[in-house]
């Protein structure tokens, strides 16, 4: 493909995602649901069989009534999945089911402003409740949550090795200590003594409070959306980048991005293409089970 053809293709994709609000939302929704159903083995088999065809029919039509019917079917399956697998899929399943219902209501009413309001309410509630949950949790506020991720190699293992060459061995010792306690004293709730090199404690507490501050600022930005305009979307994209750098929650983060896209209006639609890029990047990385080396 010639360079001019590539540029024309990218330009057309950017123009479509900017100008076709509901159709782009449906494409993003279909991509997220497909990835969600593909990567979670607890999804009922019959849903795995029929959902891709419903999604394909949804994104290849421009008729509003067909969008409504396909959204009704997908919403029904998503709600049933949450009910059947409530203790497994509650967070991710509930969130995508809400998005499906919000799309169904807004498209049925053919009302972009209604979709924007529902996206704002849900994002604000999501950020606010997460902030309250963190601040009320002694386990989180003490640094134990982030500490456990770092000390067992779930976060920044390769990056920390640059400063601490022996860090991989420390991680292996910590993981082995946890396994040994699980075998000797299963389900006792006893703490595991993990090796914590000098300086790592500062990193753990720094990341703990950085997470709190970013969550607070994101909540404030959403509440001040009218005044901040497009900067709300830049803040949300940055927030997604921060979370992506710490945890492998690609599907969940893609749901934040589709809500961010839904939150855009005519004044901020220039940022829509960035949400589209982020959603597809996150989903491709999820399907390929790939994370940048310094994040592993």
PDB file of C-alpha atoms in Angstrom:
ATOM      1  CA  UNK A   1       0.000   0.000   0.000  1.00  0.00           C
ATOM      2  CA  UNK A   2       1.346   3.394  -1.000  1.00  0.00           C
ATOM      3  CA  UNK A   3       2.026   6.040   1.619  1.00  0.00           C
ATOM      4  CA  UNK A   4      -0.692   8.272   0.179  1.00  0.00           C
ATOM      5  CA  UNK A   5      -3.205   5.403   0.390  1.00  0.00           C
ATOM      6  CA  UNK A   6      -2.236   4.741   4.015  1.00  0.00           C
ATOM      7  CA  UNK A   7      -2.628   8.404   4.900  1.00  0.00           C
ATOM      8  CA  UNK A   8      -6.007   8.494   3.175  1.00  0.00           C
ATOM      9  CA  UNK A   9      -7.133   5.379   5.072  1.00  0.00           C
ATOM     10  CA  UNK A  10      -6.030   6.794   8.432  1.00  0.00           C
ATOM     11  CA  UNK A  11      -7.670  10.112   7.608  1.00  0.00           C
ATOM     12  CA  UNK A  12     -10.952   8.353   6.769  1.00  0.00           C
ATOM     13  CA  UNK A  13     -10.854   6.340  10.001  1.00  0.00           C
ATOM     14  CA  UNK A  14     -10.169   9.481  12.029  1.00  0.00           C
ATOM     15  CA  UNK A  15     -12.976  11.342  10.259  1.00  0.00           C
ATOM     16  CA  UNK A  16     -15.438   8.475  10.764  1.00  0.00           C
ATOM     17  CA  UNK A  17     -14.641   8.113  14.482  1.00  0.00           C
ATOM     18  CA  UNK A  18     -14.975  11.876  14.923  1.00  0.00           C
ATOM     19  CA  UNK A  19     -18.201  12.440  12.999  1.00  0.00           C
ATOM     20  CA  UNK A  20     -20.197   9.232  13.587  1.00  0.00           C
ATOM     21  CA  UNK A  21     -20.782   9.261  17.336  1.00  0.00           C
ATOM     22  CA  UNK A  22     -23.189   6.366  17.912  1.00  0.00           C
ATOM     23  CA  UNK A  23     -21.819   4.093  15.198  1.00  0.00           C
ATOM     24  CA  UNK A  24     -18.287   4.463  16.562  1.00  0.00           C
ATOM     25  CA  UNK A  25     -19.541   3.780  20.085  1.00  0.00           C
ATOM     26  CA  UNK A  26     -21.126   0.557  18.830  1.00  0.00           C
ATOM     27  CA  UNK A  27     -17.900  -0.505  17.106  1.00  0.00           C
ATOM     28  CA  UNK A  28     -15.922   0.138  20.301  1.00  0.00           C
ATOM     29  CA  UNK A  29     -18.589  -1.661  22.342  1.00  0.00           C
ATOM     30  CA  UNK A  30     -18.492  -4.663  19.990  1.00  0.00           C
ATOM     31  CA  UNK A  31     -14.697  -4.856  20.166  1.00  0.00           C
ATOM     32  CA  UNK A  32     -14.718  -4.722  23.971  1.00  0.00           C
ATOM     33  CA  UNK A  33     -17.475  -7.336  24.355  1.00  0.00           C
ATOM     34  CA  UNK A  34     -15.775  -9.656  21.866  1.00  0.00           C
ATOM     35  CA  UNK A  35     -12.482  -9.407  23.765  1.00  0.00           C
ATOM     36  CA  UNK A  36     -14.274  -9.808  27.104  1.00  0.00           C
ATOM     37  CA  UNK A  37     -16.027 -12.971  25.913  1.00  0.00           C
ATOM     38  CA  UNK A  38     -12.858 -14.316  24.292  1.00  0.00           C
ATOM     39  CA  UNK A  39     -10.541 -13.878  27.273  1.00  0.00           C
ATOM     40  CA  UNK A  40     -12.873 -14.940  30.126  1.00  0.00           C
ATOM     41  CA  UNK A  41     -13.405 -18.703  30.317  1.00  0.00           C
ATOM     42  CA  UNK A  42     -16.409 -18.488  32.664  1.00  0.00           C
ATOM     43  CA  UNK A  43     -18.696 -17.007  29.967  1.00  0.00           C
ATOM     44  CA  UNK A  44     -21.517 -19.477  29.090  1.00  0.00           C
ATOM     45  CA  UNK A  45     -20.700 -21.388  25.909  1.00  0.00           C
ATOM     46  CA  UNK A  46     -23.980 -20.538  24.205  1.00  0.00           C
ATOM     47  CA  UNK A  47     -23.266 -16.825  24.697  1.00  0.00           C
ATOM     48  CA  UNK A  48     -19.777 -17.241  23.242  1.00  0.00           C
ATOM     49  CA  UNK A  49     -21.368 -18.881  20.204  1.00  0.00           C
ATOM     50  CA  UNK A  50     -24.018 -16.277  19.416  1.00  0.00           C
ATOM     51  CA  UNK A  51     -22.574 -12.982  20.678  1.00  0.00           C
ATOM     52  CA  UNK A  52     -19.975 -12.517  17.875  1.00  0.00           C
ATOM     53  CA  UNK A  53     -22.704 -12.786  15.222  1.00  0.00           C
ATOM     54  CA  UNK A  54     -24.909 -10.292  17.023  1.00  0.00           C
ATOM     55  CA  UNK A  55     -21.992  -7.878  17.298  1.00  0.00           C
ATOM     56  CA  UNK A  56     -21.112  -8.336  13.626  1.00  0.00           C
ATOM     57  CA  UNK A  57     -24.699  -7.592  12.598  1.00  0.00           C
ATOM     58  CA  UNK A  58     -24.684  -4.563  14.911  1.00  0.00           C
ATOM     59  CA  UNK A  59     -21.639  -2.843  13.444  1.00  0.00           C
ATOM     60  CA  UNK A  60     -22.392  -3.600   9.778  1.00  0.00           C
ATOM     61  CA  UNK A  61     -25.754  -1.851   9.748  1.00  0.00           C
ATOM     62  CA  UNK A  62     -26.678   1.809  10.048  1.00  0.00           C
ATOM     63  CA  UNK A  63     -30.358   1.275  10.736  1.00  0.00           C
ATOM     64  CA  UNK A  64     -31.355   2.512  14.184  1.00  0.00           C
ATOM     65  CA  UNK A  65     -33.989  -0.180  14.767  1.00  0.00           C
ATOM     66  CA  UNK A  66     -31.409  -2.907  14.112  1.00  0.00           C
ATOM     67  CA  UNK A  67     -29.011  -1.259  16.551  1.00  0.00           C
ATOM     68  CA  UNK A  68     -31.791  -1.340  19.148  1.00  0.00           C
ATOM     69  CA  UNK A  69     -32.597  -5.023  18.609  1.00  0.00           C
ATOM     70  CA  UNK A  70     -28.960  -6.128  18.668  1.00  0.00           C
ATOM     71  CA  UNK A  71     -28.314  -4.070  21.798  1.00  0.00           C
ATOM     72  CA  UNK A  72     -31.351  -5.654  23.449  1.00  0.00           C
ATOM     73  CA  UNK A  73     -29.987  -9.125  22.753  1.00  0.00           C
ATOM     74  CA  UNK A  74     -26.424  -8.307  23.831  1.00  0.00           C
ATOM     75  CA  UNK A  75     -27.672  -6.543  26.984  1.00  0.00           C
ATOM     76  CA  UNK A  76     -29.773  -9.559  27.908  1.00  0.00           C
ATOM     77  CA  UNK A  77     -26.780 -11.903  27.585  1.00  0.00           C
ATOM     78  CA  UNK A  78     -24.503  -9.545  29.506  1.00  0.00           C
ATOM     79  CA  UNK A  79     -27.014  -9.203  32.357  1.00  0.00           C
ATOM     80  CA  UNK A  80     -27.554 -12.968  32.546  1.00  0.00           C
ATOM     81  CA  UNK A  81     -23.778 -13.472  32.595  1.00  0.00           C
ATOM     82  CA  UNK A  82     -23.447 -11.100  35.571  1.00  0.00           C
ATOM     83  CA  UNK A  83     -26.221 -12.976  37.383  1.00  0.00           C
ATOM     84  CA  UNK A  84     -24.767 -16.427  36.687  1.00  0.00           C
ATOM     85  CA  UNK A  85     -21.149 -15.441  37.462  1.00  0.00           C
ATOM     86  CA  UNK A  86     -21.764 -12.632  39.936  1.00  0.00           C
ATOM     87  CA  UNK A  87     -18.817 -13.319  42.248  1.00  0.00           C
ATOM     88  CA  UNK A  88     -16.441 -13.774  39.312  1.00  0.00           C
ATOM     89  CA  UNK A  89     -17.494 -11.131  36.797  1.00  0.00           C
ATOM     90  CA  UNK A  90     -19.167  -8.509  39.002  1.00  0.00           C
ATOM     91  CA  UNK A  91     -16.785  -5.610  38.239  1.00  0.00           C
ATOM     92  CA  UNK A  92     -16.090  -6.114  34.541  1.00  0.00           C
ATOM     93  CA  UNK A  93     -19.418  -7.755  33.775  1.00  0.00           C
ATOM     94  CA  UNK A  94     -21.471  -5.095  35.554  1.00  0.00           C
ATOM     95  CA  UNK A  95     -19.596  -2.272  33.867  1.00  0.00           C
ATOM     96  CA  UNK A  96     -20.022  -3.573  30.319  1.00  0.00           C
ATOM     97  CA  UNK A  97     -23.666  -4.436  31.022  1.00  0.00           C
ATOM     98  CA  UNK A  98     -24.256  -0.834  32.160  1.00  0.00           C
ATOM     99  CA  UNK A  99     -22.616   0.501  28.998  1.00  0.00           C
ATOM    100  CA  UNK A 100     -24.815  -1.780  26.900  1.00  0.00           C
ATOM    101  CA  UNK A 101     -27.992  -0.583  28.619  1.00  0.00           C
ATOM    102  CA  UNK A 102     -26.905   3.055  28.375  1.00  0.00           C
ATOM    103  CA  UNK A 103     -26.316   2.638  24.634  1.00  0.00           C
ATOM    104  CA  UNK A 104     -29.692   0.939  24.254  1.00  0.00           C
ATOM    105  CA  UNK A 105     -31.511   3.785  26.016  1.00  0.00           C
ATOM    106  CA  UNK A 106     -29.628   6.592  24.243  1.00  0.00           C
ATOM    107  CA  UNK A 107     -29.861   5.081  20.764  1.00  0.00           C
ATOM    108  CA  UNK A 108     -33.552   4.282  21.244  1.00  0.00           C
ATOM    109  CA  UNK A 109     -34.074   7.963  22.092  1.00  0.00           C
ATOM    110  CA  UNK A 110     -31.557   9.058  19.428  1.00  0.00           C
ATOM    111  CA  UNK A 111     -30.134  11.433  22.036  1.00  0.00           C
ATOM    112  CA  UNK A 112     -26.361  12.028  22.210  1.00  0.00           C
ATOM    113  CA  UNK A 113     -26.737  14.386  25.189  1.00  0.00           C
ATOM    114  CA  UNK A 114     -28.447  11.616  27.184  1.00  0.00           C
ATOM    115  CA  UNK A 115     -25.550   9.251  26.452  1.00  0.00           C
ATOM    116  CA  UNK A 116     -23.087  11.912  27.562  1.00  0.00           C
ATOM    117  CA  UNK A 117     -24.949  12.372  30.853  1.00  0.00           C
ATOM    118  CA  UNK A 118     -25.090   8.628  31.569  1.00  0.00           C
ATOM    119  CA  UNK A 119     -21.382   8.281  30.826  1.00  0.00           C
ATOM    120  CA  UNK A 120     -20.594  11.203  33.165  1.00  0.00           C
ATOM    121  CA  UNK A 121     -22.743   9.832  36.001  1.00  0.00           C
ATOM    122  CA  UNK A 122     -21.216   6.381  35.761  1.00  0.00           C
ATOM    123  CA  UNK A 123     -17.610   7.583  35.488  1.00  0.00           C
ATOM    124  CA  UNK A 124     -18.052   9.972  38.416  1.00  0.00           C
ATOM    125  CA  UNK A 125     -19.620   7.222  40.547  1.00  0.00           C
ATOM    126  CA  UNK A 126     -16.909   4.766  39.522  1.00  0.00           C
ATOM    127  CA  UNK A 127     -14.047   7.133  40.371  1.00  0.00           C
ATOM    128  CA  UNK A 128     -15.677   8.403  43.566  1.00  0.00           C
ATOM    129  CA  UNK A 129     -16.487   4.978  44.992  1.00  0.00           C
ATOM    130  CA  UNK A 130     -13.003   3.695  44.136  1.00  0.00           C
ATOM    131  CA  UNK A 131     -11.467   6.678  45.947  1.00  0.00           C
ATOM    132  CA  UNK A 132     -13.636   6.133  49.044  1.00  0.00           C
ATOM    133  CA  UNK A 133     -12.863   2.426  49.024  1.00  0.00           C
ATOM    134  CA  UNK A 134      -9.115   3.077  48.902  1.00  0.00           C
ATOM    135  CA  UNK A 135      -9.155   5.720  51.640  1.00  0.00           C
ATOM    136  CA  UNK A 136     -11.252   3.525  53.943  1.00  0.00           C
ATOM    137  CA  UNK A 137      -9.037   0.469  53.496  1.00  0.00           C
ATOM    138  CA  UNK A 138      -6.196   0.112  56.054  1.00  0.00           C
ATOM    139  CA  UNK A 139      -4.710  -2.547  53.794  1.00  0.00           C
ATOM    140  CA  UNK A 140      -4.428  -0.055  50.931  1.00  0.00           C
ATOM    141  CA  UNK A 141      -3.478   3.036  52.962  1.00  0.00           C
ATOM    142  CA  UNK A 142      -0.645   1.183  54.705  1.00  0.00           C
ATOM    143  CA  UNK A 143       0.919   0.455  51.325  1.00  0.00           C
ATOM    144  CA  UNK A 144       0.365  -3.281  51.645  1.00  0.00           C
ATOM    145  CA  UNK A 145      -1.595  -3.612  48.403  1.00  0.00           C
ATOM    146  CA  UNK A 146       0.978  -1.858  46.198  1.00  0.00           C
ATOM    147  CA  UNK A 147       3.730  -3.420  48.283  1.00  0.00           C
ATOM    148  CA  UNK A 148       2.439  -6.923  47.601  1.00  0.00           C
ATOM    149  CA  UNK A 149       2.319  -6.229  43.863  1.00  0.00           C
ATOM    150  CA  UNK A 150       5.885  -4.884  43.817  1.00  0.00           C
ATOM    151  CA  UNK A 151       7.501  -7.356  46.203  1.00  0.00           C
ATOM    152  CA  UNK A 152       6.051 -10.365  44.383  1.00  0.00           C
ATOM    153  CA  UNK A 153       7.061  -9.080  40.946  1.00  0.00           C
ATOM    154  CA  UNK A 154       3.590  -8.180  39.632  1.00  0.00           C
ATOM    155  CA  UNK A 155       4.656  -4.576  38.993  1.00  0.00           C
ATOM    156  CA  UNK A 156       7.831  -3.046  37.543  1.00  0.00           C
ATOM    157  CA  UNK A 157       9.992  -6.129  38.135  1.00  0.00           C
ATOM    158  CA  UNK A 158      12.222  -5.433  35.118  1.00  0.00           C
ATOM    159  CA  UNK A 159      12.293  -1.685  35.731  1.00  0.00           C
ATOM    160  CA  UNK A 160      13.368  -2.056  39.382  1.00  0.00           C
ATOM    161  CA  UNK A 161      16.078  -4.507  38.315  1.00  0.00           C
ATOM    162  CA  UNK A 162      17.837  -1.584  36.610  1.00  0.00           C
ATOM    163  CA  UNK A 163      18.392   0.030  40.034  1.00  0.00           C
ATOM    164  CA  UNK A 164      18.612  -3.245  42.013  1.00  0.00           C
ATOM    165  CA  UNK A 165      20.376  -5.897  39.881  1.00  0.00           C
ATOM    166  CA  UNK A 166      19.507  -8.626  42.421  1.00  0.00           C
ATOM    167  CA  UNK A 167      15.801  -7.717  42.423  1.00  0.00           C
ATOM    168  CA  UNK A 168      14.706 -10.798  40.442  1.00  0.00           C
ATOM    169  CA  UNK A 169      16.205 -13.058  43.126  1.00  0.00           C
ATOM    170  CA  UNK A 170      14.464 -11.038  45.837  1.00  0.00           C
ATOM    171  CA  UNK A 171      11.145 -11.498  44.031  1.00  0.00           C
ATOM    172  CA  UNK A 172      11.700 -15.239  43.710  1.00  0.00           C
ATOM    173  CA  UNK A 173      12.415 -15.478  47.445  1.00  0.00           C
ATOM    174  CA  UNK A 174       9.256 -13.528  48.267  1.00  0.00           C
ATOM    175  CA  UNK A 175       7.079 -15.688  46.005  1.00  0.00           C
ATOM    176  CA  UNK A 176       8.608 -18.850  47.452  1.00  0.00           C
ATOM    177  CA  UNK A 177       7.928 -17.601  50.993  1.00  0.00           C
ATOM    178  CA  UNK A 178       4.294 -16.999  50.117  1.00  0.00           C
ATOM    179  CA  UNK A 179       3.901 -20.459  48.600  1.00  0.00           C
ATOM    180  CA  UNK A 180       5.547 -22.084  51.617  1.00  0.00           C
ATOM    181  CA  UNK A 181       3.137 -20.381  54.021  1.00  0.00           C
ATOM    182  CA  UNK A 182       0.180 -21.374  51.824  1.00  0.00           C
ATOM    183  CA  UNK A 183       1.263 -25.027  52.042  1.00  0.00           C
ATOM    184  CA  UNK A 184       2.116 -25.073  55.754  1.00  0.00           C
ATOM    185  CA  UNK A 185      -0.674 -22.820  57.069  1.00  0.00           C
ATOM    186  CA  UNK A 186      -3.364 -22.586  54.374  1.00  0.00           C
ATOM    187  CA  UNK A 187      -6.061 -19.942  54.868  1.00  0.00           C
ATOM    188  CA  UNK A 188      -4.768 -18.798  58.264  1.00  0.00           C
ATOM    189  CA  UNK A 189      -4.503 -15.157  57.257  1.00  0.00           C
ATOM    190  CA  UNK A 190      -0.949 -14.969  58.626  1.00  0.00           C
ATOM    191  CA  UNK A 191       1.312 -12.386  57.030  1.00  0.00           C
ATOM    192  CA  UNK A 192       4.333 -13.373  54.997  1.00  0.00           C
ATOM    193  CA  UNK A 193       7.669 -11.775  55.875  1.00  0.00           C
ATOM    194  CA  UNK A 194       8.894 -10.382  52.565  1.00  0.00           C
ATOM    195  CA  UNK A 195      12.320  -8.965  51.812  1.00  0.00           C
ATOM    196  CA  UNK A 196      12.163  -5.196  51.323  1.00  0.00           C
ATOM    197  CA  UNK A 197      15.431  -3.582  50.133  1.00  0.00           C
ATOM    198  CA  UNK A 198      16.190  -0.017  51.180  1.00  0.00           C
ATOM    199  CA  UNK A 199      14.423   2.502  48.951  1.00  0.00           C
ATOM    200  CA  UNK A 200      11.651   0.144  47.846  1.00  0.00           C
ATOM    201  CA  UNK A 201       9.488   1.193  50.809  1.00  0.00           C
ATOM    202  CA  UNK A 202       9.648   4.799  49.611  1.00  0.00           C
ATOM    203  CA  UNK A 203       8.641   3.676  46.114  1.00  0.00           C
ATOM    204  CA  UNK A 204       5.714   1.668  47.496  1.00  0.00           C
ATOM    205  CA  UNK A 205       4.316   4.539  49.553  1.00  0.00           C
ATOM    206  CA  UNK A 206       4.962   7.000  46.727  1.00  0.00           C
ATOM    207  CA  UNK A 207       2.940   4.888  44.293  1.00  0.00           C
ATOM    208  CA  UNK A 208       0.204   4.384  46.887  1.00  0.00           C
ATOM    209  CA  UNK A 209      -0.340   8.104  47.382  1.00  0.00           C
ATOM    210  CA  UNK A 210       0.185   8.895  43.696  1.00  0.00           C
ATOM    211  CA  UNK A 211      -2.712   6.581  42.947  1.00  0.00           C
ATOM    212  CA  UNK A 212      -4.887   8.354  45.507  1.00  0.00           C
ATOM    213  CA  UNK A 213      -4.009  11.802  44.191  1.00  0.00           C
ATOM    214  CA  UNK A 214      -4.641  10.826  40.564  1.00  0.00           C
ATOM    215  CA  UNK A 215      -8.005   9.320  41.533  1.00  0.00           C
ATOM    216  CA  UNK A 216      -8.964  12.501  43.408  1.00  0.00           C
ATOM    217  CA  UNK A 217      -7.909  14.765  40.540  1.00  0.00           C
ATOM    218  CA  UNK A 218      -9.834  12.630  38.050  1.00  0.00           C
ATOM    219  CA  UNK A 219     -12.982  12.853  40.170  1.00  0.00           C
ATOM    220  CA  UNK A 220     -12.552  16.631  40.490  1.00  0.00           C
ATOM    221  CA  UNK A 221     -12.054  16.969  36.732  1.00  0.00           C
ATOM    222  CA  UNK A 222     -15.286  15.089  36.038  1.00  0.00           C
ATOM    223  CA  UNK A 223     -17.230  17.249  38.488  1.00  0.00           C
ATOM    224  CA  UNK A 224     -15.757  20.393  36.879  1.00  0.00           C
ATOM    225  CA  UNK A 225     -16.274  19.071  33.346  1.00  0.00           C
ATOM    226  CA  UNK A 226     -18.148  22.154  32.134  1.00  0.00           C
ATOM    227  CA  UNK A 227     -15.261  24.466  33.043  1.00  0.00           C
ATOM    228  CA  UNK A 228     -12.359  22.253  32.007  1.00  0.00           C
ATOM    229  CA  UNK A 229     -13.725  21.254  28.612  1.00  0.00           C
ATOM    230  CA  UNK A 230     -11.321  19.136  26.589  1.00  0.00           C
ATOM    231  CA  UNK A 231      -8.822  18.958  29.468  1.00  0.00           C
ATOM    232  CA  UNK A 232     -11.147  16.491  31.201  1.00  0.00           C
ATOM    233  CA  UNK A 233     -10.499  14.054  28.360  1.00  0.00           C
ATOM    234  CA  UNK A 234      -6.747  14.563  28.451  1.00  0.00           C
ATOM    235  CA  UNK A 235      -6.899  13.889  32.205  1.00  0.00           C
ATOM    236  CA  UNK A 236      -8.907  10.715  31.656  1.00  0.00           C
ATOM    237  CA  UNK A 237      -6.509   9.475  28.985  1.00  0.00           C
ATOM    238  CA  UNK A 238      -3.576  10.176  31.313  1.00  0.00           C
ATOM    239  CA  UNK A 239      -5.365   8.349  34.128  1.00  0.00           C
ATOM    240  CA  UNK A 240      -5.776   5.304  31.875  1.00  0.00           C
ATOM    241  CA  UNK A 241      -2.067   5.441  31.026  1.00  0.00           C
ATOM    242  CA  UNK A 242      -1.154   5.545  34.737  1.00  0.00           C
ATOM    243  CA  UNK A 243      -3.335   2.544  35.585  1.00  0.00           C
ATOM    244  CA  UNK A 244      -2.117   0.667  32.500  1.00  0.00           C
ATOM    245  CA  UNK A 245       1.465   1.107  33.683  1.00  0.00           C
ATOM    246  CA  UNK A 246       0.680  -0.560  37.004  1.00  0.00           C
ATOM    247  CA  UNK A 247      -1.886  -3.305  36.420  1.00  0.00           C
ATOM    248  CA  UNK A 248      -2.891  -5.657  33.612  1.00  0.00           C
ATOM    249  CA  UNK A 249      -6.520  -4.479  33.392  1.00  0.00           C
ATOM    250  CA  UNK A 250      -6.793  -3.845  29.669  1.00  0.00           C
ATOM    251  CA  UNK A 251     -10.476  -4.728  29.237  1.00  0.00           C
ATOM    252  CA  UNK A 252     -11.487  -2.634  32.251  1.00  0.00           C
ATOM    253  CA  UNK A 253      -9.426   0.320  30.999  1.00  0.00           C
ATOM    254  CA  UNK A 254     -10.956   0.028  27.535  1.00  0.00           C
ATOM    255  CA  UNK A 255     -14.369   0.407  29.203  1.00  0.00           C
ATOM    256  CA  UNK A 256     -13.151   3.655  30.787  1.00  0.00           C
ATOM    257  CA  UNK A 257     -12.096   4.811  27.316  1.00  0.00           C
ATOM    258  CA  UNK A 258     -15.459   4.057  25.716  1.00  0.00           C
ATOM    259  CA  UNK A 259     -17.145   6.015  28.519  1.00  0.00           C
ATOM    260  CA  UNK A 260     -14.707   8.846  27.850  1.00  0.00           C
ATOM    261  CA  UNK A 261     -15.624   8.753  24.162  1.00  0.00           C
ATOM    262  CA  UNK A 262     -19.314   8.789  25.112  1.00  0.00           C
ATOM    263  CA  UNK A 263     -18.616  11.869  27.241  1.00  0.00           C
ATOM    264  CA  UNK A 264     -17.421  13.926  24.243  1.00  0.00           C
ATOM    265  CA  UNK A 265     -19.607  16.505  22.527  1.00  0.00           C
ATOM    266  CA  UNK A 266     -19.255  18.798  19.511  1.00  0.00           C
ATOM    267  CA  UNK A 267     -16.779  21.023  21.387  1.00  0.00           C
ATOM    268  CA  UNK A 268     -14.507  18.154  22.400  1.00  0.00           C
ATOM    269  CA  UNK A 269     -14.961  15.696  19.527  1.00  0.00           C
ATOM    270  CA  UNK A 270     -11.385  16.272  18.336  1.00  0.00           C
ATOM    271  CA  UNK A 271     -10.228  13.933  21.117  1.00  0.00           C
ATOM    272  CA  UNK A 272     -12.432  11.035  19.970  1.00  0.00           C
ATOM    273  CA  UNK A 273      -9.758   9.522  17.759  1.00  0.00           C
ATOM    274  CA  UNK A 274      -7.432   9.187  20.754  1.00  0.00           C
ATOM    275  CA  UNK A 275     -10.022   7.152  22.637  1.00  0.00           C
ATOM    276  CA  UNK A 276     -10.444   4.904  19.590  1.00  0.00           C
ATOM    277  CA  UNK A 277      -6.691   4.352  19.336  1.00  0.00           C
ATOM    278  CA  UNK A 278      -6.425   3.568  23.046  1.00  0.00           C
ATOM    279  CA  UNK A 279      -9.317   1.108  23.011  1.00  0.00           C
ATOM    280  CA  UNK A 280      -7.913  -0.881  20.125  1.00  0.00           C
ATOM    281  CA  UNK A 281      -4.380  -0.788  21.512  1.00  0.00           C
ATOM    282  CA  UNK A 282      -5.572  -2.108  24.874  1.00  0.00           C
ATOM    283  CA  UNK A 283      -7.673  -4.848  23.316  1.00  0.00           C
ATOM    284  CA  UNK A 284      -4.945  -5.987  20.923  1.00  0.00           C
ATOM    285  CA  UNK A 285      -2.488  -6.199  23.820  1.00  0.00           C
ATOM    286  CA  UNK A 286      -5.061  -8.177  25.803  1.00  0.00           C
ATOM    287  CA  UNK A 287      -5.710 -10.667  22.993  1.00  0.00           C
ATOM    288  CA  UNK A 288      -1.979 -11.077  22.340  1.00  0.00           C
ATOM    289  CA  UNK A 289      -1.193 -11.307  26.084  1.00  0.00           C
ATOM    290  CA  UNK A 290       1.553  -8.722  25.613  1.00  0.00           C
ATOM    291  CA  UNK A 291       2.794  -6.006  27.966  1.00  0.00           C
ATOM    292  CA  UNK A 292       5.819  -3.733  27.473  1.00  0.00           C
ATOM    293  CA  UNK A 293       8.877  -5.274  29.076  1.00  0.00           C
ATOM    294  CA  UNK A 294       9.491  -2.558  31.655  1.00  0.00           C
ATOM    295  CA  UNK A 295       5.930  -2.957  32.997  1.00  0.00           C
ATOM    296  CA  UNK A 296       6.327  -6.677  33.680  1.00  0.00           C
TER     297      UNK A 296
END
